[in-house]
C-alpha cells in the first residue's frame, strides 16, 4: 500500500535531524533503514493486518519539536512528582527534567539517546537487541527515531528506588521513541515507564522500542503503563536479553484506547537465567490490540513464564499470541504460559493462540488459555449485597487483573492503573 511507504528523500532526512548531534554512523543507519523499509514486510499477525493501520502517515515537519518554554514546576505538580524522586520527564522529544538522587549518582548513568550515541561503548548495546532490518516496523523506527533514553547501571549496584520515566506527548507529533537499558553484572534495578497522551483527536502515530540487557547475575523489574487515546495508533516493541543467572520481570499495563501492536520478546541466553512477562489490558470501543509474547529458552536450566490477562468491553478485539520456545540443548529448562480473557460484551472478540516449541527432551513446559463471559452468578451475588451491576463488574475486573497490578512497585502508579480501569468500566457502552 502506498500509505506504508515513507515519501522521504535523503536530503530531507538529514535536515529533519540536523539538530540531534548524532554521530555519522547513526545517520548512515537512518539511510540504510529507509532503504530497507521499502522492501521489508510488516509482522504477520493472526486476525489483524497492520497494513491497514496507517502507521507511517507522519508529518515530517513535526518530528522534531523544540520546547522553547518549559515550566518545570508546573509539570512536576501536574504529574505528582517530588523534586527528590528518582525521575526522568520527557515532553515530546525533549528530556525536560532529570533527577538522580545523590546516593545513586555513581551507580547509574542517564542520557538522552542521541548524547549516548556519541559514547564509544554504546555501539555494544544500542541496537544490539532490535535490528533495523527485522521488519518494516523496525526499519521505519530507526529511520525516524526522534527521542529516547539511555540508562546504564554500573556492575554490582543495588538501586532500591525505582527510576520513573514519564513521557508526555501533546498529540501534535509522531513519537519514535527508543529506550536502551543496560543492567551491569550483579546489579539490581527497578524501572517504571509511563506514557501519557491526553489529547484525543486525529493525531500522529507512535512507534516505541525498548531494549533491555541483563548481564550476568543482574536483576531487573521493568514496569510499563501506556495510555494512548483512541484517535492514535502505534507499535510497541519490548525486547530483552538475559545472561547467566540474570532475571528480567516485565510488568505491562496496557490501558490504551488506541489500536496498538505489542511485541514482547525475551531471549533467555545464559544458564540459570529467567524471564517473566505479565500483561494486563482492557479493550474498549472499536479498539484493536495485538500482543505477540515470546520467551526463548537458550541457556541450561533457564526459566520463562508468560501470564496475560485481558478484559474486553464494547466492540473491542484483543489477540494474545503466546510462544514458549525451548531450543535444542537447553536442558533442564521450564517454559509456561497462561492467557485469560474476560468479556463484558457480546460484541467483543477475543483470540488466544498459545504455542509451545520444544526441541529438547529434558524440560518442563505447559500452556493454558481461557475465554469467557463475566460470571453472572458472581454478579448476582454482589448485586444482592447492594452493589449496582457496574460496581459489581468493576470489582470482578480488578480481581481478574490483580496478578499484574500487584507487581507494580510504586503505589501512585498502582493508583493510576486503578483509576484508568475504573474510568473504562464506568464508560463501558455495553452496560
Coordinates of C-alpha atoms in Angstrom, one line a residue:
X1 CA 0.0 0.0 0.0
X2 CA 1.2 3.5 -0.9
X3 CA 0.4 4.8 2.6
X4 CA 3.0 2.4 4.0
X5 CA 6.0 3.9 2.2
X6 CA 7.9 6.8 3.6
X7 CA 7.9 9.6 1.0
X8 CA 11.2 11.0 2.2
X9 CA 14.4 12.0 0.5
X10 CA 17.9 11.6 2.0
X11 CA 18.3 15.4 2.0
X12 CA 15.0 15.9 3.9
X13 CA 16.0 13.1 6.3
X14 CA 19.3 14.9 7.1
X15 CA 17.6 18.3 7.5
X16 CA 15.0 16.9 9.9
X17 CA 17.6 15.5 12.3
X18 CA 20.3 18.1 11.9
X19 CA 19.9 19.3 15.5
X20 CA 20.3 16.0 17.2
X21 CA 24.1 16.0 17.2
X22 CA 24.0 12.3 16.4
X23 CA 27.2 10.7 15.1
X24 CA 27.7 9.9 11.4
X25 CA 27.4 6.2 11.9
X26 CA 23.8 6.7 13.1
X27 CA 22.9 8.9 10.2
X28 CA 24.1 6.1 7.9
X29 CA 21.9 3.7 9.9
X30 CA 19.0 6.0 9.1
X31 CA 19.7 5.9 5.4
X32 CA 20.1 2.1 5.4
X33 CA 16.8 1.8 7.4
X34 CA 15.0 4.0 5.0
X35 CA 16.2 1.9 2.1
X36 CA 15.2 -1.4 3.8
X37 CA 11.8 0.0 4.8
X38 CA 10.6 -0.1 1.1
X39 CA 11.0 -3.9 0.8
X40 CA 10.6 -5.3 4.3
X41 CA 7.2 -6.8 5.3
X42 CA 5.1 -6.0 8.3
X43 CA 5.0 -8.6 11.0
X44 CA 2.4 -11.2 10.0
X45 CA -0.5 -11.3 12.5
X46 CA -3.4 -13.6 13.1
X47 CA -6.8 -11.9 12.7
X48 CA -5.3 -8.4 12.1
X49 CA -3.5 -6.6 9.4
X50 CA -1.0 -3.8 10.2
X51 CA -1.0 -2.6 6.6
X52 CA -4.4 -1.0 7.2
X53 CA -3.4 1.0 10.3
X54 CA -1.7 3.9 8.5
X55 CA 1.3 3.6 10.9
X56 CA 3.6 5.7 8.8
X57 CA 1.2 8.6 7.9
X58 CA 3.7 11.0 9.5
X59 CA 4.0 14.8 9.3
X60 CA 7.8 15.0 8.9
X61 CA 7.9 18.7 9.8
X62 CA 6.8 17.9 13.3
X63 CA 9.2 15.1 14.1
X64 CA 11.5 17.4 15.9
X65 CA 9.7 19.9 18.2
X66 CA 11.9 22.3 20.2
X67 CA 10.4 23.1 23.6
X68 CA 11.1 26.8 23.8
X69 CA 9.5 27.5 27.2
X70 CA 9.2 24.7 29.8
X71 CA 7.6 25.3 33.2
X72 CA 9.2 22.5 35.2
X73 CA 7.3 23.3 38.4
X74 CA 4.0 23.0 36.6
X75 CA 4.9 19.6 35.1
X76 CA 6.1 18.3 38.5
X77 CA 2.9 19.4 40.2
X78 CA 0.6 18.1 37.4
X79 CA 2.1 14.6 37.5
X80 CA 2.6 14.4 41.2
X81 CA 6.4 14.3 41.1
X82 CA 8.6 15.4 44.1
X83 CA 11.9 17.0 43.3
X84 CA 13.7 14.4 45.3
X85 CA 12.2 11.5 43.3
X86 CA 14.4 9.4 41.1
X87 CA 12.8 10.5 37.9
X88 CA 13.2 11.4 34.2
X89 CA 10.5 13.5 32.5
X90 CA 10.3 13.8 28.7
X91 CA 8.0 16.1 26.8
X92 CA 7.7 15.1 23.2
X93 CA 11.3 14.6 22.1
X94 CA 13.0 16.6 24.9
X95 CA 14.2 15.5 28.3
X96 CA 12.9 18.4 30.4
X97 CA 13.8 17.1 33.9
X98 CA 16.3 14.5 35.2
X99 CA 16.9 13.9 38.9
X100 CA 19.3 11.3 40.2
X101 CA 19.4 11.1 44.0
X102 CA 23.0 11.7 45.3
X103 CA 23.3 8.2 46.7
X104 CA 22.8 6.8 43.1
X105 CA 25.0 9.2 41.1
X106 CA 27.9 6.8 40.9
X107 CA 25.7 3.8 40.2
X108 CA 23.8 4.8 37.1
X109 CA 24.3 6.9 34.0
X110 CA 21.3 8.5 32.3
X111 CA 21.4 10.3 28.9
X112 CA 19.1 11.2 26.1
X113 CA 19.5 8.6 23.3
X114 CA 21.4 10.9 20.9
X115 CA 24.0 12.0 23.5
X116 CA 24.6 8.4 24.4
X117 CA 25.3 7.5 20.7
X118 CA 28.4 9.6 20.8
X119 CA 29.9 7.4 23.5
X120 CA 32.0 4.5 22.1
X121 CA 30.6 1.8 24.4
X122 CA 27.0 2.3 23.2
X123 CA 27.9 0.6 20.0
X124 CA 27.9 -2.6 22.0
X125 CA 24.4 -2.0 23.4
X126 CA 22.3 0.3 21.2
X127 CA 20.5 -1.8 18.5
X128 CA 22.0 -5.0 20.0
X129 CA 18.6 -6.4 20.7
X130 CA 16.3 -4.9 17.9
X131 CA 17.8 -4.9 14.4
X132 CA 16.8 -2.3 11.9
X133 CA 16.3 -5.0 9.2
X134 CA 13.9 -7.1 11.2
X135 CA 10.7 -5.8 9.7
X136 CA 9.1 -2.7 8.2
X137 CA 8.2 -1.6 11.8
X138 CA 11.8 -1.6 13.0
X139 CA 13.3 -0.1 9.8
X140 CA 10.9 2.9 10.0
X141 CA 11.7 3.2 13.7
X142 CA 15.4 3.6 13.1
X143 CA 14.8 5.9 10.2
X144 CA 12.6 8.3 12.1
X145 CA 13.9 7.9 15.7
X146 CA 13.4 11.3 17.3
X147 CA 13.6 10.7 21.1
X148 CA 14.6 8.3 23.8
X149 CA 16.6 7.4 26.8
X150 CA 19.8 5.5 27.6
X151 CA 20.3 4.1 31.1
X152 CA 23.5 2.2 32.1
X153 CA 23.5 0.6 35.6
X154 CA 27.0 0.0 37.0
X155 CA 28.2 -3.5 37.9
X156 CA 27.3 -4.6 41.5
X157 CA 25.0 -1.7 42.1
X158 CA 21.8 -2.1 44.1
X159 CA 19.3 0.6 43.4
X160 CA 16.2 0.1 45.5
X161 CA 14.2 3.2 44.5
X162 CA 12.6 2.7 41.0
X163 CA 13.5 5.1 38.2
X164 CA 10.3 6.7 36.9
X165 CA 10.4 7.6 33.2
X166 CA 7.4 9.8 32.4
X167 CA 6.8 10.5 28.7
X168 CA 4.3 13.3 27.9
X169 CA 3.1 13.7 24.3
X170 CA 0.9 16.6 23.3
X171 CA -0.6 14.8 20.2
X172 CA 1.0 17.2 17.6
X173 CA 3.9 15.0 16.6
X174 CA 4.7 11.3 16.0
X175 CA 6.8 9.8 18.7
X176 CA 9.5 7.4 17.6
X177 CA 11.0 6.7 21.0
X178 CA 13.8 4.4 21.9
X179 CA 14.9 3.2 25.3
X180 CA 18.1 1.2 25.8
X181 CA 18.7 -0.2 29.3
X182 CA 21.9 -1.9 30.3
X183 CA 22.0 -3.5 33.7
X184 CA 25.5 -4.4 34.8
X185 CA 26.7 -7.6 36.4
X186 CA 25.1 -8.5 39.7
X187 CA 23.2 -5.2 39.7
X188 CA 19.6 -4.7 40.8
X189 CA 17.3 -2.1 39.2
X190 CA 13.7 -1.2 39.0
X191 CA 12.3 0.9 36.1
X192 CA 8.8 2.2 35.5
X193 CA 7.8 3.9 32.3
X194 CA 4.5 5.9 32.0
X195 CA 3.5 7.0 28.5
X196 CA 0.9 9.8 28.7
X197 CA -1.2 11.4 25.9
X198 CA -4.4 13.1 26.8
X199 CA -5.3 14.7 23.5
X200 CA -7.9 12.6 21.8
X201 CA -8.0 13.9 18.2
X202 CA -6.9 12.6 14.8
X203 CA -3.2 12.7 15.6
X204 CA 0.1 11.3 14.6
X205 CA 1.1 7.6 15.0
X206 CA 3.7 6.4 17.6
X207 CA 6.5 3.8 17.4
X208 CA 8.2 2.7 20.7
X209 CA 11.1 0.3 21.0
X210 CA 12.7 -0.8 24.3
X211 CA 15.9 -2.9 24.6
X212 CA 16.8 -4.4 28.0
X213 CA 20.1 -6.3 28.6
X214 CA 20.6 -8.0 31.9
X215 CA 24.2 -9.0 32.3
X216 CA 25.5 -11.9 34.5
X217 CA 23.6 -12.0 37.8
X218 CA 21.6 -8.8 37.1
X219 CA 18.0 -8.5 38.3
X220 CA 15.6 -6.0 36.8
X221 CA 11.9 -5.2 37.3
X222 CA 10.6 -3.4 34.2
X223 CA 7.1 -2.0 34.6
X224 CA 5.2 -0.2 31.8
X225 CA 2.0 1.8 31.7
X226 CA 0.7 3.1 28.4
X227 CA -2.4 5.3 28.0
X228 CA -2.7 6.4 24.3
X229 CA -6.1 7.9 23.2
X230 CA -8.4 6.3 20.7
X231 CA -7.5 8.6 17.8
X232 CA -3.9 7.3 17.8
X233 CA -2.4 4.0 16.6
X234 CA 1.0 2.6 17.0
X235 CA 3.5 -0.2 17.8
X236 CA 5.4 -1.0 21.0
X237 CA 8.3 -3.5 20.9
X238 CA 9.9 -4.6 24.1
X239 CA 12.9 -6.9 23.8
X240 CA 15.2 -8.4 26.4
X241 CA 18.4 -10.5 26.8
X242 CA 19.3 -12.3 29.9
X243 CA 22.8 -13.6 30.5
X244 CA 24.0 -16.2 33.2
X245 CA 21.8 -16.2 36.3
X246 CA 20.1 -12.9 35.2
X247 CA 16.4 -12.0 35.6
X248 CA 14.0 -9.7 33.8
X249 CA 10.5 -9.3 35.2
X250 CA 8.2 -7.5 32.7
X251 CA 5.0 -6.0 34.1
X252 CA 2.9 -4.4 31.4
X253 CA -0.4 -2.4 32.0
X254 CA -1.7 -1.5 28.5
X255 CA -4.5 1.0 29.3
X256 CA -4.7 2.5 25.9
X257 CA -7.8 3.2 23.7
X258 CA -5.6 3.4 20.6
X259 CA -5.0 0.5 18.2
X260 CA -1.7 -1.0 19.4
X261 CA 0.6 -3.8 18.2
X262 CA 2.7 -5.1 21.1
X263 CA 5.7 -7.4 20.6
X264 CA 7.3 -8.6 23.9
X265 CA 10.2 -11.0 23.3
X266 CA 12.9 -12.1 25.6
X267 CA 15.9 -14.3 24.7
X268 CA 17.0 -16.2 27.8
X269 CA 20.6 -16.7 26.8
X270 CA 22.5 -17.6 29.9
X271 CA 22.5 -20.7 32.0
X272 CA 20.2 -20.3 35.1
X273 CA 18.6 -17.1 33.8
X274 CA 15.0 -16.3 33.9
X275 CA 12.3 -14.0 32.2
X276 CA 8.8 -13.5 33.4
X277 CA 6.2 -11.5 31.4
X278 CA 2.9 -10.3 32.9
X279 CA 0.4 -8.3 30.9
X280 CA -3.0 -6.7 31.7
X281 CA -5.1 -4.9 29.3
X282 CA -8.7 -3.6 28.7
X283 CA -10.2 -3.3 25.3
X284 CA -12.8 -0.5 24.7
X285 CA -15.0 0.7 21.9
X286 CA -13.7 -0.5 18.5
X287 CA -10.1 -0.8 19.7
X288 CA -7.8 -3.5 18.2
X289 CA -4.9 -4.7 20.4
X290 CA -2.5 -7.5 19.4
X291 CA 0.1 -9.0 21.8
X292 CA 2.9 -11.2 20.5
X293 CA 4.6 -12.5 23.6
X294 CA 7.6 -14.8 23.4
X295 CA 10.2 -16.3 25.6
X296 CA 13.1 -18.2 24.0
X297 CA 15.0 -20.5 26.4
X298 CA 18.5 -20.9 25.2
X299 CA 20.5 -21.4 28.4
X300 CA 20.7 -24.5 30.6
X301 CA 18.2 -24.6 33.5
X302 CA 16.6 -21.4 32.2
X303 CA 13.0 -20.4 33.0
X304 CA 10.4 -18.5 31.0
X305 CA 6.9 -17.6 32.0
X306 CA 4.1 -15.6 30.3
X307 CA 0.9 -14.5 32.0
X308 CA -1.6 -12.5 30.0
X309 CA -5.0 -11.2 31.3
X310 CA -7.4 -9.2 29.2
X311 CA -10.8 -7.7 29.7
X312 CA -12.9 -6.8 26.6
X313 CA -15.7 -4.1 26.6
X314 CA -17.9 -2.8 23.8
X315 CA -16.8 -3.9 20.3
X316 CA -13.1 -4.3 21.1
X317 CA -10.8 -7.0 19.7
X318 CA -7.8 -8.4 21.7
X319 CA -5.4 -11.1 20.5
X320 CA -3.0 -12.9 22.8
X321 CA -0.3 -14.7 20.8
X322 CA 2.0 -16.6 23.2
X323 CA 5.1 -18.5 22.2
X324 CA 7.3 -20.5 24.5
X325 CA 10.4 -21.9 22.7
X326 CA 13.0 -24.2 24.3
X327 CA 15.8 -24.6 21.8
X328 CA 17.9 -27.8 21.3
X329 CA 20.4 -28.1 24.1
X330 CA 18.6 -26.0 26.7
X331 CA 18.2 -29.0 29.1
X332 CA 16.6 -28.6 32.5
X333 CA 14.6 -25.5 31.3
X334 CA 11.0 -24.5 32.0
X335 CA 8.5 -22.7 29.8
X336 CA 5.0 -21.9 30.9
X337 CA 2.3 -19.6 29.6
X338 CA -1.3 -18.7 30.5
X339 CA -3.7 -16.4 28.6
X340 CA -7.1 -15.5 30.1
X341 CA -9.8 -13.3 28.5
X342 CA -12.9 -11.9 30.2
X343 CA -15.6 -10.4 28.1
X344 CA -18.2 -8.0 29.3
X345 CA -19.8 -7.6 25.9
X346 CA -21.3 -10.0 23.3
X347 CA -19.9 -7.7 20.6
X348 CA -16.3 -8.1 21.7
X349 CA -13.9 -10.5 20.1
X350 CA -11.1 -12.4 21.9
X351 CA -8.4 -14.6 20.4
X352 CA -5.8 -16.6 22.3
X353 CA -3.1 -18.5 20.5
X354 CA -0.8 -20.4 22.9
X355 CA 2.1 -22.2 21.4
X356 CA 5.0 -24.3 22.7
X357 CA 8.0 -25.1 20.5
X358 CA 10.1 -27.7 22.3
X359 CA 13.4 -29.0 20.7
X360 CA 14.7 -30.7 23.9
X361 CA 13.5 -33.7 25.9
X362 CA 14.7 -32.9 29.5
X363 CA 12.4 -29.9 30.1
X364 CA 9.1 -28.9 31.7
X365 CA 6.6 -26.9 29.7
X366 CA 2.9 -26.1 29.7
X367 CA 0.3 -23.7 28.5
X368 CA -3.3 -22.8 29.0
X369 CA -5.9 -20.4 27.7
X370 CA -9.4 -19.5 28.7
X371 CA -12.0 -17.2 27.1
X372 CA -15.3 -16.4 28.8
X373 CA -18.1 -14.0 29.8
X374 CA -18.2 -12.4 33.2
X375 CA -19.7 -14.8 35.7
X376 CA -23.4 -13.9 36.1
X377 CA -23.6 -15.8 39.5
X378 CA -20.8 -13.7 40.9
X379 CA -22.5 -10.6 39.6
X380 CA -25.8 -11.6 41.1
X381 CA -24.1 -12.3 44.5
X382 CA -22.5 -8.9 44.6
X383 CA -25.7 -7.1 43.4
X384 CA -27.7 -8.9 46.2
X385 CA -25.3 -7.2 48.6
X386 CA -26.4 -3.8 47.4
X387 CA -24.0 -3.0 44.6
X388 CA -25.0 -2.0 41.1
X389 CA -24.2 -4.2 38.1
X390 CA -21.5 -1.7 37.0
X391 CA -19.9 -1.6 40.5
X392 CA -20.0 -5.4 40.6
X393 CA -18.3 -5.7 37.2
X394 CA -15.7 -3.2 38.4
X395 CA -14.8 -5.3 41.4
X396 CA -14.6 -8.5 39.4
X397 CA -12.4 -6.9 36.8
X398 CA -10.0 -5.6 39.4
X399 CA -9.7 -9.1 40.9
X400 CA -9.1 -10.6 37.4
X401 CA -6.3 -8.1 36.6
X402 CA -4.7 -8.0 40.1
X403 CA -1.9 -10.6 39.3
X404 CA 0.0 -7.9 37.3
X405 CA -1.2 -4.7 39.1
X406 CA 0.3 -6.0 42.4
X407 CA 3.7 -6.3 40.7
X408 CA 3.9 -2.5 40.1
X409 CA 6.3 -1.3 42.7
X410 CA 5.2 2.4 43.2
X411 CA 1.9 3.0 45.0
X412 CA 1.0 6.0 43.0
X413 CA 1.5 4.0 39.8
X414 CA -0.8 1.3 41.1
X415 CA -3.4 4.0 41.9
X416 CA -3.1 5.4 38.4
X417 CA -3.8 2.0 36.9
X418 CA -6.8 1.5 39.2
X419 CA -8.2 4.9 38.2
X420 CA -7.8 4.1 34.5
X421 CA -9.6 0.7 34.9
X422 CA -12.4 2.4 36.8
X423 CA -12.8 5.1 34.0
X424 CA -13.0 2.4 31.3
X425 CA -15.6 0.4 33.3
X426 CA -17.7 3.5 34.0
X427 CA -17.6 4.4 30.3
X428 CA -18.5 0.9 29.2
X429 CA -21.0 1.1 26.4
X430 CA -22.0 -2.5 26.9
X431 CA -23.8 -2.0 30.2

